[in-house]
Structure formats: structure tokens, C-alpha cells
PDB file of C-alpha atoms in Angstrom:
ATOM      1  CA  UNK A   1      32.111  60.272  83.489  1.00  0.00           C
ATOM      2  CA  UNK A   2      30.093  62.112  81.235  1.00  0.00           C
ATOM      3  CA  UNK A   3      33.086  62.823  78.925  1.00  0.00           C
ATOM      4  CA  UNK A   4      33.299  58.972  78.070  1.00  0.00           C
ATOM      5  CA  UNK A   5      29.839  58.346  77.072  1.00  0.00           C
ATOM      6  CA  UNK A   6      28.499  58.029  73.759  1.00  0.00           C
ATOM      7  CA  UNK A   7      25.887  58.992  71.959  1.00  0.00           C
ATOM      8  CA  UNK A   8      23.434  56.845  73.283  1.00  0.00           C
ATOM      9  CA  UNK A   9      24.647  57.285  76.922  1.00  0.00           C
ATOM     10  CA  UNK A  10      24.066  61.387  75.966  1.00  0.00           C
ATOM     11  CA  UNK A  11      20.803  60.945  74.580  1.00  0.00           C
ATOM     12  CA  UNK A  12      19.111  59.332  77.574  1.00  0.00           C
ATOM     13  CA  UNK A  13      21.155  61.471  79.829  1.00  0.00           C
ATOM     14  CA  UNK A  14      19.632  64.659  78.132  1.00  0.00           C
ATOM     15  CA  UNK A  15      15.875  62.999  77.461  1.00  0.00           C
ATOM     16  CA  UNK A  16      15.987  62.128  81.232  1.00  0.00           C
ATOM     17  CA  UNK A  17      16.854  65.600  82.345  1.00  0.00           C
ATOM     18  CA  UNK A  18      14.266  67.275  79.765  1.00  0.00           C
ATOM     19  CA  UNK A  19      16.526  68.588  77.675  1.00  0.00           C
ATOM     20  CA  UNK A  20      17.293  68.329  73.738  1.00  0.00           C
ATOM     21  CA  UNK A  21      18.539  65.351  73.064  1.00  0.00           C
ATOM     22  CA  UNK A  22      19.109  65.805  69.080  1.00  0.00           C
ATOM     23  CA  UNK A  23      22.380  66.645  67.056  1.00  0.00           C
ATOM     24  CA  UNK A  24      25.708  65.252  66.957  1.00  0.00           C
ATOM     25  CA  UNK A  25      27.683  63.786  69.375  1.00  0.00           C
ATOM     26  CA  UNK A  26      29.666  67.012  70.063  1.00  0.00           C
ATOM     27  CA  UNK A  27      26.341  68.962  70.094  1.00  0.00           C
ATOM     28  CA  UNK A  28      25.373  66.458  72.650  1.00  0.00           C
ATOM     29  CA  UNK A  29      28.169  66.300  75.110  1.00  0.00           C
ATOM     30  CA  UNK A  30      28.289  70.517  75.012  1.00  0.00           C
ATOM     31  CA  UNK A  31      24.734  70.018  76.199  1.00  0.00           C
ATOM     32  CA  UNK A  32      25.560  67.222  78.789  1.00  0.00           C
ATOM     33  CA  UNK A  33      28.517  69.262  80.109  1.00  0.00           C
ATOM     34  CA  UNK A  34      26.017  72.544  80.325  1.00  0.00           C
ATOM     35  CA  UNK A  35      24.066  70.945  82.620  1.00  0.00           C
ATOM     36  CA  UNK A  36      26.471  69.760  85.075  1.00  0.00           C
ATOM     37  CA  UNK A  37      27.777  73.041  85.363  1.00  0.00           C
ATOM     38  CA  UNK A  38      24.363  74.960  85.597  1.00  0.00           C
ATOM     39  CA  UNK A  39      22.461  72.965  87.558  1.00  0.00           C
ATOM     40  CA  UNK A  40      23.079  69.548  88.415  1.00  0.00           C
ATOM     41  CA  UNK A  41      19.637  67.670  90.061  1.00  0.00           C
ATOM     42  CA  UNK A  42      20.843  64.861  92.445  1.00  0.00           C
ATOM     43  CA  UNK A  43      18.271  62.537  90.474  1.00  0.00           C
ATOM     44  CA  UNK A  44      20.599  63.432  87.326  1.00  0.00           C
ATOM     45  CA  UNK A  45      23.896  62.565  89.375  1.00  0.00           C
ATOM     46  CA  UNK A  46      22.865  58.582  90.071  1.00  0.00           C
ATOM     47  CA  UNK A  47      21.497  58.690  86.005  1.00  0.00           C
ATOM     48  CA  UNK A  48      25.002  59.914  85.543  1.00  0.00           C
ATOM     49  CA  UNK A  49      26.414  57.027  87.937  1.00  0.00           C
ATOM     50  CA  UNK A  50      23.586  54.180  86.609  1.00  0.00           C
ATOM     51  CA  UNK A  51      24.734  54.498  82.225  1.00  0.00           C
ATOM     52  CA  UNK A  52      28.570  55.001  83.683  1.00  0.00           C
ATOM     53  CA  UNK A  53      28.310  51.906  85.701  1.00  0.00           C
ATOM     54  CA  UNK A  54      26.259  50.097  82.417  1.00  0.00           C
ATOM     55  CA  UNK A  55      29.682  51.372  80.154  1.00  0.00           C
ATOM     56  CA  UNK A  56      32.209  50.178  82.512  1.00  0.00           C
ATOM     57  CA  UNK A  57      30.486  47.462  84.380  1.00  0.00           C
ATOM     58  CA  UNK A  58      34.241  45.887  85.784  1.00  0.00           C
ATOM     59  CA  UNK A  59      34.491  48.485  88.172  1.00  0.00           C
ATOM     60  CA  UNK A  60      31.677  49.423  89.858  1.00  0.00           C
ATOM     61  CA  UNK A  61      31.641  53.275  91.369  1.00  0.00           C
ATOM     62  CA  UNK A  62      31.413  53.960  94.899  1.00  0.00           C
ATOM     63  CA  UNK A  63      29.704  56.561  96.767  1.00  0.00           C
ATOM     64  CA  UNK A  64      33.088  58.641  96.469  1.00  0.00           C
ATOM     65  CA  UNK A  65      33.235  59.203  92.790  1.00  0.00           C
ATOM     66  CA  UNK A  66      30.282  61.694  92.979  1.00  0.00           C
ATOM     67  CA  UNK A  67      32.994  63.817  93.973  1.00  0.00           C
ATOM     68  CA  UNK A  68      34.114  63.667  90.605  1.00  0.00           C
ATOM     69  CA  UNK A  69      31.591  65.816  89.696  1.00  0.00           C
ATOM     70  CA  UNK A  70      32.925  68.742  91.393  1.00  0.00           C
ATOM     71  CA  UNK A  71      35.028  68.960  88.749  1.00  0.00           C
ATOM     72  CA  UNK A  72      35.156  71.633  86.043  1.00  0.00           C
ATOM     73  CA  UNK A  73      33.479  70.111  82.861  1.00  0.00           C
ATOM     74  CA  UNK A  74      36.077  69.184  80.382  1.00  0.00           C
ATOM     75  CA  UNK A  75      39.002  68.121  83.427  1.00  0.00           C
ATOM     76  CA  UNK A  76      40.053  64.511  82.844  1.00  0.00           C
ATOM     77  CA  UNK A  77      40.137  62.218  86.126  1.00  0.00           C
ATOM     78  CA  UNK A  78      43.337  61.972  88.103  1.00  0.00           C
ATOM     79  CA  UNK A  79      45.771  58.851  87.966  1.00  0.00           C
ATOM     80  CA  UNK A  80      46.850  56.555  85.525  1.00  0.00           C
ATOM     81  CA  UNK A  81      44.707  55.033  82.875  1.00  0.00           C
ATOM     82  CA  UNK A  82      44.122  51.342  83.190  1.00  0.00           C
ATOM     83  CA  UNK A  83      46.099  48.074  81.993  1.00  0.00           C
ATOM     84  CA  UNK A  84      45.843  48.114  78.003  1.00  0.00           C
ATOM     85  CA  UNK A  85      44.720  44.904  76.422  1.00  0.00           C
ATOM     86  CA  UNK A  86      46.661  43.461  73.587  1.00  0.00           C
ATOM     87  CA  UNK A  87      43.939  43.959  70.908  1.00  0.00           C
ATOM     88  CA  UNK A  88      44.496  44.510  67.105  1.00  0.00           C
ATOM     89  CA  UNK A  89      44.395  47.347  64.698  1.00  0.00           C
ATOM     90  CA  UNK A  90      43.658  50.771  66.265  1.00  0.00           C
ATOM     91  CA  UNK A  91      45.845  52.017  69.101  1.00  0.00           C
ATOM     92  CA  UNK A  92      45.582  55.140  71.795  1.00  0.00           C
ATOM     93  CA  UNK A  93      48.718  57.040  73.130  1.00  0.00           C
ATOM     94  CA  UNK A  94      50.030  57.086  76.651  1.00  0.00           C
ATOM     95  CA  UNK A  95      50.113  60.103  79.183  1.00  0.00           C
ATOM     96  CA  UNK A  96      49.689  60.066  83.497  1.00  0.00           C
ATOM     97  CA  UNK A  97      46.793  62.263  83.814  1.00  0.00           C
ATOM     98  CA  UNK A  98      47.912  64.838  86.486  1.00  0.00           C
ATOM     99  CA  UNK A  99      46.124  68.127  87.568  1.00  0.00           C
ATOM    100  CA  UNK A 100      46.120  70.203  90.526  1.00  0.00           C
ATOM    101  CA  UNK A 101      46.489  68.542  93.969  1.00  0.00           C
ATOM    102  CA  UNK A 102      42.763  68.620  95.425  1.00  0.00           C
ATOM    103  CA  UNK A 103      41.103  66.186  97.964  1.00  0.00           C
ATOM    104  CA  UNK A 104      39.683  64.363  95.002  1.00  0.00           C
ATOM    105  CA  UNK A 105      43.066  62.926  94.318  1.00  0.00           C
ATOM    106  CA  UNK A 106      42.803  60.423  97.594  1.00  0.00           C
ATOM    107  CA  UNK A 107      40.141  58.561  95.803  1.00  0.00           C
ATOM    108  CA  UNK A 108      40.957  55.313  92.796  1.00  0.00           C
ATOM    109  CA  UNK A 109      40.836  56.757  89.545  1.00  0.00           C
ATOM    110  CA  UNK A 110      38.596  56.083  86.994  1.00  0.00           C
ATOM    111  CA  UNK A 111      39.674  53.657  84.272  1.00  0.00           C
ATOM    112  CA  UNK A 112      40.283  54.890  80.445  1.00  0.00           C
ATOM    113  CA  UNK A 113      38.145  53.294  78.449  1.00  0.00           C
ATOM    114  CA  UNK A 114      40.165  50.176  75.866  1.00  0.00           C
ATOM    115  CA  UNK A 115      38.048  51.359  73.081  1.00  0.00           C
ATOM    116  CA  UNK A 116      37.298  55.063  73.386  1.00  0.00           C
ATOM    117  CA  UNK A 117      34.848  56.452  70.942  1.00  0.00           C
ATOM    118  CA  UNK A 118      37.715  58.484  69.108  1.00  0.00           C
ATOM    119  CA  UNK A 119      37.578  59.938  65.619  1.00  0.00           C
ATOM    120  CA  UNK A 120      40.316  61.008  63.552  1.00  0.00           C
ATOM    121  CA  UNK A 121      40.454  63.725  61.004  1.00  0.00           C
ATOM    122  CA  UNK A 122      40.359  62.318  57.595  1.00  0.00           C
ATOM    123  CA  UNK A 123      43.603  62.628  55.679  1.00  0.00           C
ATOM    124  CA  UNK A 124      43.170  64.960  52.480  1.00  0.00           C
ATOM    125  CA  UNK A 125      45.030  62.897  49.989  1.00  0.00           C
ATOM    126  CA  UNK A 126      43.726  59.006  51.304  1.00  0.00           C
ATOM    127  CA  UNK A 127      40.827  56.981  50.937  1.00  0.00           C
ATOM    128  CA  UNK A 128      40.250  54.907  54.157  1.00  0.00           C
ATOM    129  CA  UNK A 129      39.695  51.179  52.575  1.00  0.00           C
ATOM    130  CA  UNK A 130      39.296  49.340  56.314  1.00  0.00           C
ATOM    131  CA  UNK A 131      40.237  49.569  59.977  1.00  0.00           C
ATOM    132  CA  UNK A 132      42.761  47.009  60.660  1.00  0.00           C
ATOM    133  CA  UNK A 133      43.013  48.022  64.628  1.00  0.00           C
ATOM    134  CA  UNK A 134      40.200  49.725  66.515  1.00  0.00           C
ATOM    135  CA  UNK A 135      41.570  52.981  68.162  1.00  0.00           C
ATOM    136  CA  UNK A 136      42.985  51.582  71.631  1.00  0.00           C
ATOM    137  CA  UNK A 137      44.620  53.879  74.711  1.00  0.00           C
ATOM    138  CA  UNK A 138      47.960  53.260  75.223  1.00  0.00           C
ATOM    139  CA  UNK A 139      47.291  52.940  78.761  1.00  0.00           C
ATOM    140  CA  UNK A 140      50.164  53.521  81.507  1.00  0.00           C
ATOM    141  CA  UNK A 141      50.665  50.234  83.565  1.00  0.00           C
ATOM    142  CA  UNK A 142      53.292  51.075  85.924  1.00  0.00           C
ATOM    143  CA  UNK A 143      54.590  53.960  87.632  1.00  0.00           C
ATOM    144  CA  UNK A 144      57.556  53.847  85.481  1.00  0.00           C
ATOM    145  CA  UNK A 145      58.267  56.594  83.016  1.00  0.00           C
ATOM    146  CA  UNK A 146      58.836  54.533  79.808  1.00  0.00           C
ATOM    147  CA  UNK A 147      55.773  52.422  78.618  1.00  0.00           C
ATOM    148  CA  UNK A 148      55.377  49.585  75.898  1.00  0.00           C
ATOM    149  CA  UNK A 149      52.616  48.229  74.668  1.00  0.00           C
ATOM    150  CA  UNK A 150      52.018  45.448  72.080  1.00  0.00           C
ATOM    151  CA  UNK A 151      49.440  44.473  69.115  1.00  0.00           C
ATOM    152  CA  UNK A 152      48.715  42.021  66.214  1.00  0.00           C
ATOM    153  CA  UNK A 153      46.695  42.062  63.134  1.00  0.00           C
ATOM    154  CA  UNK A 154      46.167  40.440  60.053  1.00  0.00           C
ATOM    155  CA  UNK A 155      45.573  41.115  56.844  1.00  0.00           C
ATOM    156  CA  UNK A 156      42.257  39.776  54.279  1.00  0.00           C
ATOM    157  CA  UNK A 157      43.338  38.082  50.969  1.00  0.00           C
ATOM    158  CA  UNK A 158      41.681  40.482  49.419  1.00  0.00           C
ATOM    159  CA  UNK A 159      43.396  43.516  51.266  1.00  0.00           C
ATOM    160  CA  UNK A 160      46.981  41.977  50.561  1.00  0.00           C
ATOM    161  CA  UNK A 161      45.927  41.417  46.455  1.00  0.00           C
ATOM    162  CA  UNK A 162      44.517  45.179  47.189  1.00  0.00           C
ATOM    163  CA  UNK A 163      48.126  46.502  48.274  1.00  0.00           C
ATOM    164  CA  UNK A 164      49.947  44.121  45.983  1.00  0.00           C
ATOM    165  CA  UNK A 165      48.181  45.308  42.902  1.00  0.00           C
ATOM    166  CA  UNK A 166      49.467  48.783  43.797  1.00  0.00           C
ATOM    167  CA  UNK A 167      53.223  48.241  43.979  1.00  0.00           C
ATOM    168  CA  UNK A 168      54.930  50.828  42.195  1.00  0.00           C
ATOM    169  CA  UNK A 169      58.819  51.359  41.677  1.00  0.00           C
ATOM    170  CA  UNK A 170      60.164  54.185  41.968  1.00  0.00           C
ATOM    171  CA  UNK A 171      63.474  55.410  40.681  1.00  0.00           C
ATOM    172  CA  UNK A 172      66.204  54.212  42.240  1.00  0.00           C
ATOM    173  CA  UNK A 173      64.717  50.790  42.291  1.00  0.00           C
ATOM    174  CA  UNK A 174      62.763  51.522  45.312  1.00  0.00           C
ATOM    175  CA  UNK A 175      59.522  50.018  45.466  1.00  0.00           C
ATOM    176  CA  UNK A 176      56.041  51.665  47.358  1.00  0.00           C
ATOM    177  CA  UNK A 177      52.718  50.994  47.374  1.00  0.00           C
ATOM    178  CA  UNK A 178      49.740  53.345  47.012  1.00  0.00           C
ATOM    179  CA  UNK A 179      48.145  51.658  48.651  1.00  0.00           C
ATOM    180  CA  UNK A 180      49.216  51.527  52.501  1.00  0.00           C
ATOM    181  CA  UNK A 181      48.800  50.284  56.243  1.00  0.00           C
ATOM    182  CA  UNK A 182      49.595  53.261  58.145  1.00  0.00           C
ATOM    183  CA  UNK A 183      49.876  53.638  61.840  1.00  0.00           C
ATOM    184  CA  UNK A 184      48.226  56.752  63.436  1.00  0.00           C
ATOM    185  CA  UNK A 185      48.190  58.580  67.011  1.00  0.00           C
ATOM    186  CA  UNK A 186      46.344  61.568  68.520  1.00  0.00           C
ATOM    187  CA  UNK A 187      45.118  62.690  71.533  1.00  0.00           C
ATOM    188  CA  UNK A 188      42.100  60.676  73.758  1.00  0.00           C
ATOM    189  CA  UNK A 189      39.660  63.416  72.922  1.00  0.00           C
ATOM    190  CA  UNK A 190      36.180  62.156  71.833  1.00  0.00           C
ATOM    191  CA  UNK A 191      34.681  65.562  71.573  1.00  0.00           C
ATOM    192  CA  UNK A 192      35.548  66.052  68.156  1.00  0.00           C
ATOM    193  CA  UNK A 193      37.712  64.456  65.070  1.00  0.00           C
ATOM    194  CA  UNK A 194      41.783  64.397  65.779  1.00  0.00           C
ATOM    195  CA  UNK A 195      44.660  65.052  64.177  1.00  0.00           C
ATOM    196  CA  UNK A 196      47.560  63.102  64.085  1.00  0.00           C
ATOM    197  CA  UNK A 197      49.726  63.684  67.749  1.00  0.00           C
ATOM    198  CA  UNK A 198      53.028  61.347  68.940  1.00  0.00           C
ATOM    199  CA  UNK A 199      53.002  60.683  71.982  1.00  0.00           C
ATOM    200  CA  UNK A 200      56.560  62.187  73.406  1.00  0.00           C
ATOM    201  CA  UNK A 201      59.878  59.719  72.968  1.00  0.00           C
ATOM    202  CA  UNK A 202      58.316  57.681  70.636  1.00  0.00           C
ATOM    203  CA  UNK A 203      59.819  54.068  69.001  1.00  0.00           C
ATOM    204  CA  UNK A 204      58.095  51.477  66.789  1.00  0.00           C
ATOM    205  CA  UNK A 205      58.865  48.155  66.014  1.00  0.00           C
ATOM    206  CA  UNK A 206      56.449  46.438  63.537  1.00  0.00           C
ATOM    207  CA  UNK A 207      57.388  42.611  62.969  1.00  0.00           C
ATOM    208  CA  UNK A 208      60.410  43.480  64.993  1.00  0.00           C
ATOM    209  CA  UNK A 209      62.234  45.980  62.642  1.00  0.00           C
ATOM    210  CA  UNK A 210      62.136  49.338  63.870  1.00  0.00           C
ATOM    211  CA  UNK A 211      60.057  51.629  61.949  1.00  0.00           C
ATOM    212  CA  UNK A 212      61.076  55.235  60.758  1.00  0.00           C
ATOM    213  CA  UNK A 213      58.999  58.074  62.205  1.00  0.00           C
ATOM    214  CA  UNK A 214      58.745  61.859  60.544  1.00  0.00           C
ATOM    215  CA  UNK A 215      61.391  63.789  61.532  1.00  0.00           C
ATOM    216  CA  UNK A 216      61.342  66.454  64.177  1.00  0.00           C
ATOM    217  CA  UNK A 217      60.102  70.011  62.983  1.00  0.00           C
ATOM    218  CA  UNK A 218      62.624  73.246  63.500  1.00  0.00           C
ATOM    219  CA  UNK A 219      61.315  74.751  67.030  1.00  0.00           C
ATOM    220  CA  UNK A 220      58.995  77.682  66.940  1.00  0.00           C
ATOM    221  CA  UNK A 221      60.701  79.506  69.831  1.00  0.00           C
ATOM    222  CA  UNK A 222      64.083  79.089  71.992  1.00  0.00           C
ATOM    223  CA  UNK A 223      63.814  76.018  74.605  1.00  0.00           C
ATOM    224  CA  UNK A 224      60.480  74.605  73.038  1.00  0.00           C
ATOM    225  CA  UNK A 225      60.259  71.079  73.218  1.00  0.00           C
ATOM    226  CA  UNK A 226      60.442  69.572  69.273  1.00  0.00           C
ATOM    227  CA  UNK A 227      57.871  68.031  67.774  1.00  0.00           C
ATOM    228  CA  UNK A 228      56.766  65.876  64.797  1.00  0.00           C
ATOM    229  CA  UNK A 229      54.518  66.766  61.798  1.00  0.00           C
ATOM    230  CA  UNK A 230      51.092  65.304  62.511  1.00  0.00           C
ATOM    231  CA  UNK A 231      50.565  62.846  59.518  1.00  0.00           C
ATOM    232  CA  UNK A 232      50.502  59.120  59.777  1.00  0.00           C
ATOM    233  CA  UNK A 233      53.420  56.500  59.665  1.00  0.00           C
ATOM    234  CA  UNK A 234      53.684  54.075  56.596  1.00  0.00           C
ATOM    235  CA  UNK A 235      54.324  50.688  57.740  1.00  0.00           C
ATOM    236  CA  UNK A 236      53.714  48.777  54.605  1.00  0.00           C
ATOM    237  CA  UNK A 237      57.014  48.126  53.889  1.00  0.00           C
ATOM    238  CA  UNK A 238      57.755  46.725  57.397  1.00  0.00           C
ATOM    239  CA  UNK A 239      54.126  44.537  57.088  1.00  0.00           C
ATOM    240  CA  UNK A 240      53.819  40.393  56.183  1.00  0.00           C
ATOM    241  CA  UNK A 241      51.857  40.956  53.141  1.00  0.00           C
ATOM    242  CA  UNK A 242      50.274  37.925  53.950  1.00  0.00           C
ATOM    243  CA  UNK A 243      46.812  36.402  54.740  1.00  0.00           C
ATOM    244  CA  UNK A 244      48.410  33.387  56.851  1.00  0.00           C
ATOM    245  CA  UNK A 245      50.995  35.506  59.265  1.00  0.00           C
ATOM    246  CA  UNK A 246      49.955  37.924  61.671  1.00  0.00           C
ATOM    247  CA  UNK A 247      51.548  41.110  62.304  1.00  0.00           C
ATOM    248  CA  UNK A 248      52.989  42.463  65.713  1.00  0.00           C
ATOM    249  CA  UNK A 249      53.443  46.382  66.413  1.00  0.00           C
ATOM    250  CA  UNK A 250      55.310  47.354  69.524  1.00  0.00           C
ATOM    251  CA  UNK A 251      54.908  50.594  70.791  1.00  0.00           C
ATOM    252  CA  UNK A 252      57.041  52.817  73.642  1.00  0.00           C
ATOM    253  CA  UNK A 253      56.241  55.985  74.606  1.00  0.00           C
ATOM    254  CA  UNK A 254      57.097  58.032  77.737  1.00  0.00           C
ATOM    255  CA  UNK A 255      54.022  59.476  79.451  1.00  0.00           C
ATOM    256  CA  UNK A 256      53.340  63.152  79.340  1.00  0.00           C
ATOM    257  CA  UNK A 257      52.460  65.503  82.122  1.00  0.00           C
ATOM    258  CA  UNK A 258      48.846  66.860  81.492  1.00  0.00           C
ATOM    259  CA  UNK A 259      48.415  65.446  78.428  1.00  0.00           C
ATOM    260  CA  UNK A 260      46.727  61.926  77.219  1.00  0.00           C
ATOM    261  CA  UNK A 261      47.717  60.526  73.917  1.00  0.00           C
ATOM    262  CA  UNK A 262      46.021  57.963  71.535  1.00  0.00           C
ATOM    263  CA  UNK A 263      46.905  56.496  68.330  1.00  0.00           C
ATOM    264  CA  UNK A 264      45.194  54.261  65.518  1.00  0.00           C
ATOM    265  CA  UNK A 265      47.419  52.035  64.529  1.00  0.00           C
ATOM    266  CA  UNK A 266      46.105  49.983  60.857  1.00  0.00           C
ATOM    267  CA  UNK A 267      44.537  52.344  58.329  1.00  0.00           C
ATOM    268  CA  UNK A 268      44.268  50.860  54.948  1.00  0.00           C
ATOM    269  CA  UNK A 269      43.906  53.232  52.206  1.00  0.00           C
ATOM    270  CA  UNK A 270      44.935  54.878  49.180  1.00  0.00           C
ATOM    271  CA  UNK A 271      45.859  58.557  47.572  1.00  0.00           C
ATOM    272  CA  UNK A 272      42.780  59.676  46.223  1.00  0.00           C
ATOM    273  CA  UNK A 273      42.449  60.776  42.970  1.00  0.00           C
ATOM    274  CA  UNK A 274      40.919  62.720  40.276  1.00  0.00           C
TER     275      UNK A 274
END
């Protein structure tokens, strides 16, 4: 519970429990977390359960999620996250959370937040110009392995003139734009920025074309699974450049064990330069 609130949620958390409540949001939850595991007053367990229920007010908690508690700080909740709504520009990778069988597992599990409060690490060589998506989880809805999830945004007139005005051709008579939407995912971690992270199995379709992804990096060691390079994907050349059509991004993934992915799908921005 406590890993999902923001700052606010920290502050009065922390002022309520006489403790510190200055610093940034990182500062803050180490503090939060520090508590639970020195001591943990019963008075600061229904706090905990009052600003969780005022977050996620859909679902209210029942007596049985103190249990939750017991957990080591840090240890995501057990189960699937919740149904993913199909909101624009900003999107969160899949993953099943799964941990070590304990008695906790026999009770619901808590939702993943749509909108998480997740940063990602800025990218040396772009200025970000506007968020076309707000970071979403990509949110298992079915016990099946292979997941899909869909989105829309549009675009300003004044962010298409933006990333027409940058067109350059290349040789070869290729044509890119400094300018760029790019599509980014990382891990549902709130505790500090994130780097770029694909979710495993990866495909995406924006406006129905399938969209290149980086290529898979030579493994470290015999039998490790391959990865991608963590940088963003460039889907200008697969967006409507328009300020009239929407765009649509489909996204599959295959969930991970132990691991819960996010992505950011919409970052407008530019090399910067000197």
C-alpha cells in the first residue's frame, strides 16, 4: 500500500506518525518503509488503510489486507494487476506478480494503479516537448500468457507544424524527423526515475503497421535470456501527422514471472543541441 502512494499520501503518513516529513519522494517512501519495518503502531496501520482507501476508492479494503503488511517492505502484492483502461499517451508494461506461496496469497489482490506515479530517466540527447500518453500499466486481464492492450492519441496543430518543420532527408532519400513521438517502457517502480525496459515478447502496431523494435543484444553468458537495448522506439514515421485523426497503438506482451513492466508510450521531443 504504502509503495503506491505519493507524495502527499507520504507526507501525512510521516507527519501523523511524528516523523520527518521533508525531502523527495524517494527520501519519503525510504522513511515510510522504515517505519513499517521498525515499528508499526496499529493507529499507523488504519492511517495506512484510511489515504489507501482515499487513492483507490473503487475497491474498498477489508479487514484481511492488513495482512499485507506482514510483508517485507519493498515486496509487490500477489496476483494480477487490474483491467487496463484504454487511455492515451503514456503506457505501463505487463508482468503476473508472483512471489513465494504464503497464506497471504488466499486473499484478492490489490489493484495496480492506471496511472502510477512513474518517472523515467531523461534521455541524454532529447528535449521532452510534451506528454502525449500519461504512463499507464499494461495490466494483465486474463490468465492467459499473451496480453494486448490498446491506446489513442492525438496530436496539437502546433505539435504536427513542430515535427513537420523538422523533416530532414537523409541520403538515400530517406526522410526523418528530429523531432519525434517515441514510445517508451520500463519497469512499475515509483521509487526512483526508470530506464527504458521491454516487457518480454514484445510487438507493436501503431495505426495498424507493425512497428520495428531495437534489436536483441549478443547474450552476456550461455543460456541467458536476450534482451533489448533500453532506449525508446521512434514511431513518427508510423504516426498521422495530423491534428484531425487520432492515432491507435496496440501493444502485446507476454507477462513475466517476478517482474512488472511499464511503458510511456508518446514522448515528443527533440536531439538537443549545442
Amino acid at each position: 500500500m504504502v509503495m503506491s502512494f505519493r507524495v502527499s499520501e507520504l507526507q501525512v503518513l510521516l507527519g501523523f506518525a511524528g516523523r520527518n516529513k521533508s525531502g523527495r519522494k524517494h527520501e519519503l517512501l525510504a522513511k515510510a518503509l522504515h517505519l513499517l519495518k521498525s515499528s508499526c503502531a496499529p493507529s499507523v496501520q488504519m492511517k495506512i488503510k484510511e489515504l489507501y482507501r482515499r487513492r483507490f476508492p473503487r475497491k474498498p479494503l477489508g479487514p484481511s489486507d492488513l495482512s499485507l503488511l506482514s510483508l517485507p517492505p519493498g515486496t509487490p502484492p500477489v496476483g494480477s494487476p487490474g483491467p487496463l483502461a484504454p487511455i492515451p499517451p503514456a503506457l505501463l508494461a505487463p508482468g503476473t506478480l508472483l512471489g513465494p506461496k504464503r497464506e497471504v496469497d488466499m486473499h484478492p489482490p490489490l489493484p495496480q494503479p492506471v496511472h502510477p506515479d512513474v518517472t523515467m530517466k531523461p534521455l541524454p540527447f532529447y528535449e521532452v516537448y510534451g506528454e502525449l500518453i500519461r504512463p499507464t500499466t499494461l495490466a494483465s486481464t486474463s490468465s492467459q500468457r499473451f496480453e494486448e492492450a490498446h491506446f489513442t492519441f492525438a496530436l496539437t496543430p502546433q505539435q504536427v507544424q513542430q515535427i513537420l518543420t523538422s523533416r530532414e532527408v537523409l541520403p538515400g532519400a530517406k526522410c526523418d524527423y528530429t523531432i519525434q513521438v517515441q514510445l517508451r517502457f520500463c519497469l512499475c517502480e515509483t521509487s526512483c526515475p526508470q530506464e527504458d525496459y521491454f516487457p518480454p515478447n514484445l510487438f507493436v502496431k501503431v495505426n495498424g503497421k507493425l512497428c520495428p523494435l531495437p534489436g536483441y543484444l549478443p547474450p552476456t553468458k550461455n543460456g541467458a535470456e536476450p534482451k533489448r537495448p533500453s532506449r525508446p522506439i521512434n514511431i513518427t514515421p508510423l504516426a498521422r501527422l495530423s491534428a484531425t485523426v487520432p492515432n491507435t497503438i496496440v501493444v502485446n506482451w507476454s507477462s513475466e514471472f517476478g517482474r512488472v513492466s511499464m511503458a510511456e508510450a508518446g514522448s515528443l521531443g527533440e536531439p538537443c543541441r549545442e
